[in-house]
N, CA and C atoms as an extended XYZ file, in Angstrom:
291
Properties=species:S:1:pos:R:3:atomname:S:1:resname:S:1:resid:I:1 pbc="F F F"
N         0.853       -1.178        0.000 N   UNK     1
C         0.000        0.000        0.000 CA  UNK     1
C         0.894        1.234        0.000 C   UNK     1
N         0.492        2.207       -0.797 N   UNK     2
C         1.236        3.461       -0.898 CA  UNK     2
C         0.286        4.636       -0.684 C   UNK     2
N         0.861        5.812       -0.534 N   UNK     3
C         0.075        7.010       -0.243 CA  UNK     3
C        -1.033        7.240       -1.273 C   UNK     3
N        -0.752        6.980       -2.538 N   UNK     4
C        -1.770        7.224       -3.577 CA  UNK     4
C        -2.949        6.247       -3.481 C   UNK     4
N        -2.815        5.171       -2.688 N   UNK     5
C        -3.896        4.199       -2.505 CA  UNK     5
C        -4.871        4.596       -1.397 C   UNK     5
N        -4.535        5.604       -0.622 N   UNK     6
C        -5.337        5.977        0.548 CA  UNK     6
C        -6.800        6.262        0.198 C   UNK     6
N        -7.134        7.046       -0.831 N   UNK     7
C        -8.553        7.290       -1.122 CA  UNK     7
C        -9.332        6.010       -1.441 C   UNK     7
N        -8.737        5.115       -2.223 N   UNK     8
C        -9.418        3.867       -2.578 CA  UNK     8
C        -9.591        2.966       -1.360 C   UNK     8
N        -8.569        2.872       -0.521 N   UNK     9
C        -8.661        2.054        0.691 CA  UNK     9
C        -9.694        2.652        1.641 C   UNK     9
N        -9.748        3.960        1.732 N   UNK    10
C       -10.736        4.615        2.590 CA  UNK    10
C       -12.147        4.273        2.131 C   UNK    10
N       -12.401        4.364        0.829 N   UNK    11
C       -13.730        4.017        0.295 CA  UNK    11
C       -14.065        2.556        0.586 C   UNK    11
N       -13.112        1.676        0.346 N   UNK    12
C       -13.309        0.243        0.565 CA  UNK    12
C       -13.608       -0.049        2.036 C   UNK    12
N       -12.831        0.530        2.915 N   UNK    13
C       -13.002        0.296        4.344 CA  UNK    13
C       -14.315        0.881        4.854 C   UNK    13
N       -14.647        2.093        4.427 N   UNK    14
C       -15.898        2.720        4.863 CA  UNK    14
C       -17.103        1.921        4.375 C   UNK    14
N       -17.017        1.415        3.149 N   UNK    15
C       -18.102        0.596        2.605 CA  UNK    15
C       -18.275       -0.673        3.435 C   UNK    15
N       -17.168       -1.320        3.744 N   UNK    16
C       -17.226       -2.544        4.553 CA  UNK    16
C       -17.774       -2.265        5.953 C   UNK    16
N       -17.290       -1.222        6.597 N   UNK    17
C       -17.695       -0.917        7.969 CA  UNK    17
C       -19.133       -0.409        8.064 C   UNK    17
N       -19.711        0.037        6.957 N   UNK    18
C       -21.075        0.572        6.975 CA  UNK    18
C       -22.122       -0.491        7.301 C   UNK    18
N       -21.766       -1.755        7.187 N   UNK    19
C       -22.730       -2.819        7.481 CA  UNK    19
C       -22.912       -3.052        8.987 C   UNK    19
N       -22.065       -2.431        9.803 N   UNK    20
C       -22.132       -2.629       11.246 CA  UNK    20
C       -22.826       -1.457       11.928 C   UNK    20
N       -23.566       -1.764       12.974 N   UNK    21
C       -24.268       -0.729       13.723 CA  UNK    21
C       -23.279        0.191       14.441 C   UNK    21
N       -22.230       -0.390       14.993 N   UNK    22
C       -21.183        0.374       15.672 CA  UNK    22
C       -19.861        0.041       14.995 C   UNK    22
N       -19.181        1.071       14.500 N   UNK    23
C       -17.909        0.864       13.797 CA  UNK    23
C       -17.128        2.168       13.812 C   UNK    23
N       -15.806        2.083       13.685 N   UNK    24
C       -15.015        3.315       13.584 CA  UNK    24
C       -15.332        4.048       12.287 C   UNK    24
N       -15.180        5.342       12.310 N   UNK    25
C       -15.445        6.172       11.136 CA  UNK    25
C       -14.107        6.684       10.601 C   UNK    25
N       -13.497        5.923        9.702 N   UNK    26
C       -12.196        6.274        9.142 CA  UNK    26
C       -12.346        7.288        8.018 C   UNK    26
N       -11.583        8.373        8.087 N   UNK    27
C       -11.466        9.263        6.936 CA  UNK    27
C       -10.073        9.045        6.339 C   UNK    27
N        -9.739        9.787        5.293 N   UNK    28
C        -8.452        9.578        4.621 CA  UNK    28
C        -7.267        9.845        5.543 C   UNK    28
N        -7.394       10.829        6.432 N   UNK    29
C        -6.307       11.099        7.382 CA  UNK    29
C        -6.086        9.911        8.321 C   UNK    29
N        -7.183        9.291        8.763 N   UNK    30
C        -7.070        8.119        9.638 CA  UNK    30
C        -6.411        6.953        8.913 C   UNK    30
N        -6.844        6.703        7.697 N   UNK    31
C        -6.268        5.604        6.914 CA  UNK    31
C        -4.786        5.850        6.686 C   UNK    31
N        -4.440        7.075        6.343 N   UNK    32
C        -3.027        7.405        6.131 CA  UNK    32
C        -2.216        7.183        7.409 C   UNK    32
N        -2.754        7.629        8.530 N   UNK    33
C        -2.018        7.526        9.797 CA  UNK    33
C        -1.921        6.083       10.304 C   UNK    33
N        -3.036        5.362       10.291 N   UNK    34
C        -3.089        4.050       10.923 CA  UNK    34
C        -2.752        2.890        9.997 C   UNK    34
N        -2.966        3.038        8.710 N   UNK    35
C        -2.878        1.872        7.832 CA  UNK    35
C        -1.737        1.893        6.834 C   UNK    35
N        -1.123        3.044        6.596 N   UNK    36
C         0.043        3.047        5.707 CA  UNK    36
C         1.184        2.273        6.364 C   UNK    36
N         1.962        1.550        5.583 N   UNK    37
C         3.071        0.784        6.157 CA  UNK    37
C         4.062        1.676        6.908 C   UNK    37
N         4.533        1.149        8.028 N   UNK    38
C         5.566        1.789        8.835 CA  UNK    38
C         6.602        0.721        9.155 C   UNK    38
N         7.856        1.002        8.853 N   UNK    39
C         8.912        0.006        9.025 CA  UNK    39
C         8.957       -0.535       10.454 C   UNK    39
N         8.992       -1.846       10.561 N   UNK    40
C         9.042       -2.573       11.834 CA  UNK    40
C         7.818       -2.360       12.718 C   UNK    40
N         6.746       -1.826       12.150 N   UNK    41
C         5.516       -1.639       12.915 CA  UNK    41
C         4.354       -2.331       12.220 C   UNK    41
N         4.113       -1.957       10.984 N   UNK    42
C         2.972       -2.516       10.265 CA  UNK    42
C         3.278       -2.580        8.769 C   UNK    42
N         2.802       -3.639        8.130 N   UNK    43
C         2.838       -3.764        6.672 CA  UNK    43
C         1.400       -3.847        6.191 C   UNK    43
N         1.106       -3.195        5.085 N   UNK    44
C        -0.238       -3.211        4.525 CA  UNK    44
C        -0.160       -3.624        3.069 C   UNK    44
N        -1.062       -4.515        2.682 N   UNK    45
C        -1.058       -5.051        1.327 CA  UNK    45
C        -2.440       -4.915        0.712 C   UNK    45
N        -2.457       -4.748       -0.600 N   UNK    46
C        -3.699       -4.611       -1.342 CA  UNK    46
C        -3.781       -5.688       -2.406 C   UNK    46
N        -5.012       -6.042       -2.762 N   UNK    47
C        -5.256       -6.909       -3.907 CA  UNK    47
C        -5.972       -6.055       -4.933 C   UNK    47
N        -5.430       -6.049       -6.138 N   UNK    48
C        -5.991       -5.243       -7.218 CA  UNK    48
C        -6.522       -6.168       -8.304 C   UNK    48
N        -7.715       -5.885       -8.784 N   UNK    49
C        -8.294       -6.662       -9.874 CA  UNK    49
C        -7.469       -6.451      -11.138 C   UNK    49
N        -7.039       -7.538      -11.797 N   UNK    50
C        -6.238       -7.372      -13.011 CA  UNK    50
C        -7.028       -6.755      -14.171 C   UNK    50
N        -8.342       -6.963      -14.174 N   UNK    51
C        -9.161       -6.422      -15.260 CA  UNK    51
C        -9.480       -4.942      -15.075 C   UNK    51
N        -9.943       -4.587      -13.876 N   UNK    52
C       -10.418       -3.220      -13.644 CA  UNK    52
C        -9.395       -2.339      -12.936 C   UNK    52
N        -8.370       -2.949      -12.376 N   UNK    53
C        -7.344       -2.244      -11.588 CA  UNK    53
C        -7.929       -1.571      -10.347 C   UNK    53
N        -9.094       -2.057       -9.901 N   UNK    54
C        -9.685       -1.563       -8.658 CA  UNK    54
C        -9.151       -2.382       -7.491 C   UNK    54
N        -9.000       -1.750       -6.353 N   UNK    55
C        -8.569       -2.452       -5.151 CA  UNK    55
C        -9.764       -3.226       -4.610 C   UNK    55
N        -9.576       -4.535       -4.413 N   UNK    56
C       -10.677       -5.387       -3.964 CA  UNK    56
C       -10.516       -5.874       -2.533 C   UNK    56
N        -9.284       -5.909       -2.026 N   UNK    57
C        -9.043       -6.430       -0.687 CA  UNK    57
C        -7.909       -5.668       -0.016 C   UNK    57
N        -7.914       -5.740        1.295 N   UNK    58
C        -6.899       -5.060        2.093 CA  UNK    58
C        -6.471       -5.994        3.215 C   UNK    58
N        -5.175       -6.036        3.474 N   UNK    59
C        -4.633       -6.888        4.527 CA  UNK    59
C        -3.558       -6.120        5.277 C   UNK    59
N        -3.551       -6.260        6.591 N   UNK    60
C        -2.550       -5.571        7.407 CA  UNK    60
C        -1.841       -6.585        8.289 C   UNK    60
N        -0.514       -6.506        8.326 N   UNK    61
C         0.297       -7.363        9.188 CA  UNK    61
C         0.989       -6.489       10.221 C   UNK    61
N         0.742       -6.778       11.482 N   UNK    62
C         1.377       -6.036       12.566 CA  UNK    62
C         2.626       -6.775       13.009 C   UNK    62
N         3.705       -6.051       13.238 N   UNK    63
C         4.943       -6.629       13.753 CA  UNK    63
C         4.905       -6.514       15.271 C   UNK    63
N         5.333       -7.538       15.928 N   UNK    64
C         5.420       -7.488       17.383 CA  UNK    64
C         6.726       -8.137       17.805 C   UNK    64
N         7.692       -7.330       18.196 N   UNK    65
C         8.980       -7.851       18.655 CA  UNK    65
C         8.898       -8.132       20.147 C   UNK    65
N         9.557       -9.180       20.543 N   UNK    66
C         9.561       -9.548       21.950 CA  UNK    66
C        10.919       -9.262       22.564 C   UNK    66
N        10.918       -8.645       23.721 N   UNK    67
C        12.134       -8.443       24.507 CA  UNK    67
C        11.954       -9.162       25.834 C   UNK    67
N        13.000       -9.816       26.271 N   UNK    68
C        12.972      -10.542       27.527 CA  UNK    68
C        14.037       -9.959       28.450 C   UNK    68
N        13.685       -8.985       29.312 N   UNK    69
C        14.682       -8.334       30.162 CA  UNK    69
C        15.394       -9.305       31.104 C   UNK    69
N        14.749      -10.391       31.471 N   UNK    70
C        15.369      -11.352       32.377 CA  UNK    70
C        16.312      -12.312       31.650 C   UNK    70
N        16.364      -12.236       30.320 N   UNK    71
C        17.273      -13.067       29.524 CA  UNK    71
C        18.032      -12.154       28.570 C   UNK    71
N        19.164      -11.606       28.991 N   UNK    72
C        19.901      -10.639       28.174 CA  UNK    72
C        20.263      -11.163       26.784 C   UNK    72
N        20.463      -12.459       26.657 N   UNK    73
C        20.829      -12.995       25.340 CA  UNK    73
C        19.690      -12.878       24.329 C   UNK    73
N        18.480      -12.652       24.809 N   UNK    74
C        17.343      -12.514       23.903 CA  UNK    74
C        16.983      -11.056       23.621 C   UNK    74
N        17.680      -10.115       24.246 N   UNK    75
C        17.355       -8.699       24.035 CA  UNK    75
C        17.567       -8.272       22.589 C   UNK    75
N        18.490       -8.900       21.917 N   UNK    76
C        18.771       -8.537       20.527 CA  UNK    76
C        17.974       -9.404       19.559 C   UNK    76
N        16.891       -9.940       20.033 N   UNK    77
C        16.044      -10.790       19.198 CA  UNK    77
C        15.625      -10.022       17.951 C   UNK    77
N        16.047      -10.513       16.791 N   UNK    78
C        15.832       -9.781       15.542 CA  UNK    78
C        14.503      -10.115       14.885 C   UNK    78
N        13.962      -11.266       15.183 N   UNK    79
C        12.749      -11.700       14.491 CA  UNK    79
C        11.527      -10.931       14.933 C   UNK    79
N        10.528      -10.995       14.155 N   UNK    80
C         9.247      -10.372       14.490 CA  UNK    80
C         8.164      -11.430       14.398 C   UNK    80
N         7.215      -11.329       15.271 N   UNK    81
C         6.042      -12.164       15.183 CA  UNK    81
C         5.001      -11.357       14.418 C   UNK    81
N         4.527      -11.933       13.355 N   UNK    82
C         3.535      -11.232       12.560 CA  UNK    82
C         2.148      -11.639       13.036 C   UNK    82
N         1.416      -10.663       13.468 N   UNK    83
C         0.043      -10.900       13.870 CA  UNK    83
C        -0.851      -10.480       12.715 C   UNK    83
N        -1.626      -11.394       12.269 N   UNK    84
C        -2.472      -11.116       11.121 CA  UNK    84
C        -3.728      -10.409       11.593 C   UNK    84
N        -3.919       -9.233       11.061 N   UNK    85
C        -5.118       -8.481       11.382 CA  UNK    85
C        -5.733       -8.071       10.067 C   UNK    85
N        -6.845       -8.625        9.789 N   UNK    86
C        -7.478       -8.333        8.518 CA  UNK    86
C        -8.611       -7.354        8.776 C   UNK    86
N        -8.380       -6.101        8.479 N   UNK    87
C        -9.416       -5.091        8.690 CA  UNK    87
C       -10.514       -5.194        7.647 C   UNK    87
N       -10.129       -5.675        6.495 N   UNK    88
C       -11.131       -5.863        5.464 CA  UNK    88
C       -11.138       -7.332        5.121 C   UNK    88
N       -12.018       -8.081        5.760 N   UNK    89
C       -11.982       -9.531        5.704 CA  UNK    89
C       -12.662      -10.087        4.462 C   UNK    89
N       -13.778       -9.562        4.099 N   UNK    90
C       -14.558      -10.128        3.003 CA  UNK    90
C       -14.141       -9.533        1.673 C   UNK    90
N       -14.007      -10.386        0.715 N   UNK    91
C       -13.630       -9.948       -0.622 CA  UNK    91
C       -14.848       -9.385       -1.338 C   UNK    91
N       -14.636       -8.325       -2.082 N   UNK    92
C       -15.722       -7.759       -2.875 CA  UNK    92
C       -15.987       -8.639       -4.087 C   UNK    92
N       -14.935       -9.170       -4.648 N   UNK    93
C       -15.082      -10.040       -5.812 CA  UNK    93
C       -14.584      -11.421       -5.461 C   UNK    93
N       -15.156      -12.421       -6.092 N   UNK    94
C       -14.678      -13.782       -5.845 CA  UNK    94
C       -13.660      -14.138       -6.912 C   UNK    94
N       -12.696      -14.929       -6.522 N   UNK    95
C       -11.640      -15.329       -7.440 CA  UNK    95
C       -11.851      -16.792       -7.786 C   UNK    95
N       -11.970      -17.070       -9.065 N   UNK    96
C       -12.115      -18.453       -9.521 CA  UNK    96
C       -10.745      -19.032       -9.773 C   UNK    96
N       -10.524      -20.225       -9.234 N   UNK    97
C        -9.226      -20.872       -9.438 CA  UNK    97
C        -9.393      -22.078      -10.314 C   UNK    97
Protein backbone atom coordinates (compact mmCIF):
# COMPACT_ATOMS: atom_id res chain seq x y z
CA UNK A 1 0.00 0.00 0.00
CA UNK A 2 1.24 3.46 -0.90
CA UNK A 3 0.08 7.01 -0.24
CA UNK A 4 -1.77 7.22 -3.58
CA UNK A 5 -3.90 4.20 -2.51
CA UNK A 6 -5.34 5.98 0.55
CA UNK A 7 -8.55 7.29 -1.12
CA UNK A 8 -9.42 3.87 -2.58
CA UNK A 9 -8.66 2.05 0.69
CA UNK A 10 -10.74 4.62 2.59
CA UNK A 11 -13.73 4.02 0.29
CA UNK A 12 -13.31 0.24 0.56
CA UNK A 13 -13.00 0.30 4.34
CA UNK A 14 -15.90 2.72 4.86
CA UNK A 15 -18.10 0.60 2.60
CA UNK A 16 -17.23 -2.54 4.55
CA UNK A 17 -17.70 -0.92 7.97
CA UNK A 18 -21.08 0.57 6.97
CA UNK A 19 -22.73 -2.82 7.48
CA UNK A 20 -22.13 -2.63 11.25
CA UNK A 21 -24.27 -0.73 13.72
CA UNK A 22 -21.18 0.37 15.67
CA UNK A 23 -17.91 0.86 13.80
CA UNK A 24 -15.02 3.32 13.58
CA UNK A 25 -15.44 6.17 11.14
CA UNK A 26 -12.20 6.27 9.14
CA UNK A 27 -11.47 9.26 6.94
CA UNK A 28 -8.45 9.58 4.62
CA UNK A 29 -6.31 11.10 7.38
CA UNK A 30 -7.07 8.12 9.64
CA UNK A 31 -6.27 5.60 6.91
CA UNK A 32 -3.03 7.41 6.13
CA UNK A 33 -2.02 7.53 9.80
CA UNK A 34 -3.09 4.05 10.92
CA UNK A 35 -2.88 1.87 7.83
CA UNK A 36 0.04 3.05 5.71
CA UNK A 37 3.07 0.78 6.16
CA UNK A 38 5.57 1.79 8.84
CA UNK A 39 8.91 0.01 9.03
CA UNK A 40 9.04 -2.57 11.83
CA UNK A 41 5.52 -1.64 12.91
CA UNK A 42 2.97 -2.52 10.27
CA UNK A 43 2.84 -3.76 6.67
CA UNK A 44 -0.24 -3.21 4.53
CA UNK A 45 -1.06 -5.05 1.33
CA UNK A 46 -3.70 -4.61 -1.34
CA UNK A 47 -5.26 -6.91 -3.91
CA UNK A 48 -5.99 -5.24 -7.22
CA UNK A 49 -8.29 -6.66 -9.87
CA UNK A 50 -6.24 -7.37 -13.01
CA UNK A 51 -9.16 -6.42 -15.26
CA UNK A 52 -10.42 -3.22 -13.64
CA UNK A 53 -7.34 -2.24 -11.59
CA UNK A 54 -9.68 -1.56 -8.66
CA UNK A 55 -8.57 -2.45 -5.15
CA UNK A 56 -10.68 -5.39 -3.96
CA UNK A 57 -9.04 -6.43 -0.69
CA UNK A 58 -6.90 -5.06 2.09
CA UNK A 59 -4.63 -6.89 4.53
CA UNK A 60 -2.55 -5.57 7.41
CA UNK A 61 0.30 -7.36 9.19
CA UNK A 62 1.38 -6.04 12.57
CA UNK A 63 4.94 -6.63 13.75
CA UNK A 64 5.42 -7.49 17.38
CA UNK A 65 8.98 -7.85 18.66
CA UNK A 66 9.56 -9.55 21.95
CA UNK A 67 12.13 -8.44 24.51
CA UNK A 68 12.97 -10.54 27.53
CA UNK A 69 14.68 -8.33 30.16
CA UNK A 70 15.37 -11.35 32.38
CA UNK A 71 17.27 -13.07 29.52
CA UNK A 72 19.90 -10.64 28.17
CA UNK A 73 20.83 -12.99 25.34
CA UNK A 74 17.34 -12.51 23.90
CA UNK A 75 17.35 -8.70 24.03
CA UNK A 76 18.77 -8.54 20.53
CA UNK A 77 16.04 -10.79 19.20
CA UNK A 78 15.83 -9.78 15.54
CA UNK A 79 12.75 -11.70 14.49
CA UNK A 80 9.25 -10.37 14.49
CA UNK A 81 6.04 -12.16 15.18
CA UNK A 82 3.54 -11.23 12.56
CA UNK A 83 0.04 -10.90 13.87
CA UNK A 84 -2.47 -11.12 11.12
CA UNK A 85 -5.12 -8.48 11.38
CA UNK A 86 -7.48 -8.33 8.52
CA UNK A 87 -9.42 -5.09 8.69
CA UNK A 88 -11.13 -5.86 5.46
CA UNK A 89 -11.98 -9.53 5.70
CA UNK A 90 -14.56 -10.13 3.00
CA UNK A 91 -13.63 -9.95 -0.62
CA UNK A 92 -15.72 -7.76 -2.87
CA UNK A 93 -15.08 -10.04 -5.81
CA UNK A 94 -14.68 -13.78 -5.85
CA UNK A 95 -11.64 -15.33 -7.44
CA UNK A 96 -12.11 -18.45 -9.52
CA UNK A 97 -9.23 -20.87 -9.44
